[in-house]
Amino acid sequence: MSFEKLIRIPADRVGALIGRSGKVKAEIERICFVKLQIDSETGEIEVTSNGAIDQIQPFKAVEIVTAIGRGFSPHNAMKLLKEEYLLHVMDLRDFVGKSPQQIERIKGRIIGEGGRARVNMENLTNTNICVYGKTVSIIGEPHQIKVAISAITSISTGSKHGSVYGKLEANRRREKLDRLQLWETDV
């Protein structure tokens, strides 16, 4: 069974996908058992596989290419190779409509001054967050992504950063306690 998928990424992200001397492209092809045909002018990427090896790897390659296209560094996009890691893309137009000024305002709230809000959310949710174009993308485990989506949604709909961080910290403490209780019951 062969696999074939066409993806379009922004033309300015093609260089990141290819990497210096083609290293990123070659690594994705090697690890995921796929072939990437890249049109650097249109940003169209054709992902193909002969399906002889692992059935899930071509889908991981598509996720990695999409993540790089959404602004993640190749290093962070490669985290998607971990079985439990997923990519989630949120369209900011869902919060504010098509107004470019409103999209920029929301992006500014999510990123924060000097990037602090985004970094705080990443640290508190143990995810990677990237704001690019009209989207916010998240890489992490499903439960972590769910918490990050909630935080980004709260900030996008006008909640104060401090109250969002408070909820994230409370959630983090609750998860820590749950892990400790699991550990105690195993003994």
Tab-separated table of C-alpha atoms in Angstrom:
chain	number	residue	atom	x	y	z
A	1	MET	CA	0.000	0.000	0.000
A	2	SER	CA	1.479	3.345	-1.011
A	3	PHE	CA	0.962	6.714	0.674
A	4	GLU	CA	0.710	10.056	-1.091
A	5	LYS	CA	-0.238	13.435	0.398
A	6	LEU	CA	0.067	16.990	-0.904
A	7	ILE	CA	0.631	19.759	1.655
A	8	ARG	CA	1.050	23.468	1.090
A	9	ILE	CA	3.215	25.494	3.468
A	10	PRO	CA	4.120	29.193	3.278
A	11	ALA	CA	6.958	29.798	0.802
A	12	ASP	CA	9.027	31.531	3.503
A	13	ARG	CA	9.043	28.274	5.546
A	14	VAL	CA	10.422	26.086	2.714
A	15	GLY	CA	14.002	26.947	3.679
A	16	ALA	CA	13.423	25.716	7.239
A	17	LEU	CA	11.936	22.477	5.869
A	18	ILE	CA	14.894	21.836	3.592
A	19	GLY	CA	17.509	22.925	6.145
A	20	ARG	CA	21.151	23.752	5.635
A	21	SER	CA	22.519	21.557	2.815
A	22	GLY	CA	19.201	19.654	2.790
A	23	LYS	CA	19.804	18.094	6.217
A	24	VAL	CA	16.279	18.559	7.640
A	25	LYS	CA	14.599	17.171	4.517
A	26	ALA	CA	16.992	14.213	4.452
A	27	GLU	CA	16.409	13.475	8.146
A	28	ILE	CA	12.608	13.488	7.741
A	29	GLU	CA	12.911	11.191	4.710
A	30	ARG	CA	15.248	8.806	6.546
A	31	ILE	CA	13.325	8.607	9.836
A	32	CYS	CA	9.812	8.479	8.334
A	33	PHE	CA	10.610	6.306	5.288
A	34	VAL	CA	9.140	8.884	2.885
A	35	LYS	CA	10.200	10.968	-0.095
A	36	LEU	CA	9.577	14.730	-0.042
A	37	GLN	CA	9.110	16.523	-3.364
A	38	ILE	CA	9.369	20.248	-2.599
A	39	ASP	CA	8.277	23.076	-4.901
A	40	SER	CA	10.005	26.052	-3.290
A	41	GLU	CA	8.061	28.627	-5.325
A	42	THR	CA	4.533	27.466	-4.447
A	43	GLY	CA	5.325	25.837	-1.096
A	44	GLU	CA	3.737	22.564	-2.229
A	45	ILE	CA	5.214	19.461	-0.624
A	46	GLU	CA	4.377	15.999	-1.899
A	47	VAL	CA	4.932	13.299	0.713
A	48	THR	CA	5.122	9.787	-0.749
A	49	SER	CA	5.911	6.378	0.674
A	50	ASN	CA	5.837	2.853	-0.698
A	51	GLY	CA	4.191	1.685	2.550
A	52	ALA	CA	6.668	-1.167	2.944
A	53	ILE	CA	7.818	-0.254	6.450
A	54	ASP	CA	5.714	1.380	9.181
A	55	GLN	CA	2.153	2.486	8.420
A	56	ILE	CA	2.211	5.449	10.845
A	57	GLN	CA	5.524	7.061	9.838
A	58	PRO	CA	4.220	8.808	6.669
A	59	PHE	CA	1.505	10.459	8.794
A	60	LYS	CA	4.175	11.614	11.239
A	61	ALA	CA	6.114	13.075	8.280
A	62	VAL	CA	2.999	15.022	7.236
A	63	GLU	CA	2.621	16.345	10.805
A	64	ILE	CA	6.302	17.359	10.949
A	65	VAL	CA	6.104	19.175	7.590
A	66	THR	CA	2.903	20.914	8.710
A	67	ALA	CA	4.517	21.937	12.025
A	68	ILE	CA	7.535	23.431	10.246
A	69	GLY	CA	5.113	25.212	7.918
A	70	ARG	CA	3.293	26.648	10.964
A	71	GLY	CA	6.533	28.204	12.235
A	72	PHE	CA	8.106	25.562	14.483
A	73	SER	CA	11.821	24.953	14.294
A	74	PRO	CA	12.735	21.566	12.795
A	75	HIS	CA	14.065	20.548	16.240
A	76	ASN	CA	10.690	21.177	17.921
A	77	ALA	CA	8.757	19.670	14.988
A	78	MET	CA	10.768	16.430	15.350
A	79	LYS	CA	9.212	15.982	18.822
A	80	LEU	CA	6.169	14.750	16.874
A	81	LEU	CA	8.092	11.512	16.270
A	82	LYS	CA	7.368	10.582	19.881
A	83	GLU	CA	4.310	8.359	19.754
A	84	GLU	CA	2.247	10.336	22.264
A	85	TYR	CA	2.988	13.797	20.808
A	86	LEU	CA	0.481	15.600	18.577
A	87	LEU	CA	0.183	18.856	16.640
A	88	HIS	CA	-2.858	21.080	17.142
A	89	VAL	CA	-3.434	24.191	15.006
A	90	MET	CA	-5.858	26.910	16.146
A	91	ASP	CA	-7.142	29.522	13.685
A	92	LEU	CA	-7.219	32.953	15.336
A	93	ARG	CA	-10.006	34.029	12.978
A	94	ASP	CA	-12.293	31.779	15.047
A	95	PHE	CA	-11.880	34.270	17.919
A	96	VAL	CA	-11.859	37.661	16.198
A	97	GLY	CA	-13.078	37.213	12.625
A	98	LYS	CA	-11.075	38.367	9.623
A	99	SER	CA	-9.959	41.782	10.899
A	100	PRO	CA	-6.145	41.983	10.508
A	101	GLN	CA	-5.949	44.479	13.396
A	102	GLN	CA	-7.830	42.163	15.751
A	103	ILE	CA	-5.698	39.173	14.702
A	104	GLU	CA	-2.529	41.186	15.432
A	105	ARG	CA	-3.963	42.271	18.806
A	106	ILE	CA	-4.706	38.666	19.813
A	107	LYS	CA	-1.277	37.517	18.589
A	108	GLY	CA	0.268	40.223	20.767
A	109	ARG	CA	-1.698	39.032	23.815
A	110	ILE	CA	-0.666	35.399	23.248
A	111	ILE	CA	3.006	36.237	22.661
A	112	GLY	CA	3.198	38.893	25.375
A	113	GLU	CA	5.849	41.511	25.947
A	114	GLY	CA	9.215	40.126	24.863
A	115	GLY	CA	7.575	36.727	24.289
A	116	ARG	CA	7.017	36.196	28.024
A	117	ALA	CA	3.349	35.133	27.856
A	118	ARG	CA	4.052	32.415	25.298
A	119	VAL	CA	7.083	31.159	27.234
A	120	ASN	CA	5.088	31.119	30.503
A	121	MET	CA	2.296	29.108	28.868
A	122	GLU	CA	4.859	26.703	27.351
A	123	ASN	CA	6.516	26.170	30.724
A	124	LEU	CA	3.255	25.737	32.637
A	125	THR	CA	1.723	23.328	30.097
A	126	ASN	CA	4.925	21.520	29.050
A	127	THR	CA	4.163	22.176	25.367
A	128	ASN	CA	5.708	24.083	22.479
A	129	ILE	CA	3.597	26.977	21.184
A	130	CYS	CA	4.142	28.859	17.940
A	131	VAL	CA	2.244	31.930	16.743
A	132	TYR	CA	2.544	32.292	12.974
A	133	GLY	CA	0.339	34.010	10.418
A	134	LYS	CA	-3.285	33.625	11.458
A	135	THR	CA	-2.670	30.530	13.590
A	136	VAL	CA	-1.407	29.374	16.961
A	137	SER	CA	0.052	25.858	16.901
A	138	ILE	CA	0.804	23.587	19.835
A	139	ILE	CA	3.001	20.485	20.068
A	140	GLY	CA	2.628	18.234	23.105
A	141	GLU	CA	0.825	15.300	24.659
A	142	PRO	CA	-2.995	15.319	24.333
A	143	HIS	CA	-3.750	16.342	27.945
A	144	GLN	CA	-1.081	19.075	27.781
A	145	ILE	CA	-2.503	20.379	24.499
A	146	LYS	CA	-5.977	20.511	26.029
A	147	VAL	CA	-4.689	22.692	28.897
A	148	ALA	CA	-2.751	24.941	26.480
A	149	ILE	CA	-5.836	25.343	24.234
A	150	SER	CA	-7.848	26.412	27.266
A	151	ALA	CA	-5.196	28.977	28.253
A	152	ILE	CA	-4.876	30.389	24.721
A	153	THR	CA	-8.661	30.553	24.370
A	154	SER	CA	-8.931	32.410	27.695
A	155	ILE	CA	-6.286	34.952	26.710
A	156	SER	CA	-7.822	35.344	23.231
A	157	THR	CA	-11.235	36.070	24.719
A	158	GLY	CA	-9.899	38.757	27.058
A	159	SER	CA	-8.944	37.031	30.326
A	160	LYS	CA	-6.100	38.608	32.285
A	161	HIS	CA	-2.742	36.886	31.931
A	162	GLY	CA	-2.353	36.558	35.704
A	163	SER	CA	-5.614	34.667	36.146
A	164	VAL	CA	-4.734	32.323	33.261
A	165	TYR	CA	-1.307	31.625	34.794
A	166	GLY	CA	-3.002	31.005	38.144
A	167	LYS	CA	-5.257	28.371	36.574
A	168	LEU	CA	-2.276	26.777	34.814
A	169	GLU	CA	-0.278	26.663	38.051
A	170	ALA	CA	-3.233	25.149	39.919
A	171	ASN	CA	-3.611	22.536	37.188
A	172	ARG	CA	0.098	21.771	37.381
A	173	ARG	CA	-0.083	21.304	41.174
A	174	ARG	CA	-3.132	19.051	40.765
A	175	GLU	CA	-1.296	16.897	38.190
A	176	LYS	CA	1.724	16.667	40.499
A	177	LEU	CA	-0.477	15.508	43.387
A	178	ASP	CA	-2.184	12.957	41.130
A	179	ARG	CA	1.206	11.573	40.121
A	180	LEU	CA	2.300	11.373	43.768
A	181	GLN	CA	-0.896	9.540	44.732
A	182	LEU	CA	-0.420	7.104	41.853
A	183	TRP	CA	3.117	6.520	43.038
A	184	GLU	CA	1.950	5.834	46.606
A	185	THR	CA	-0.695	3.309	45.498
A	186	ASP	CA	1.884	1.389	43.458
A	187	VAL	CA	4.031	0.727	46.544
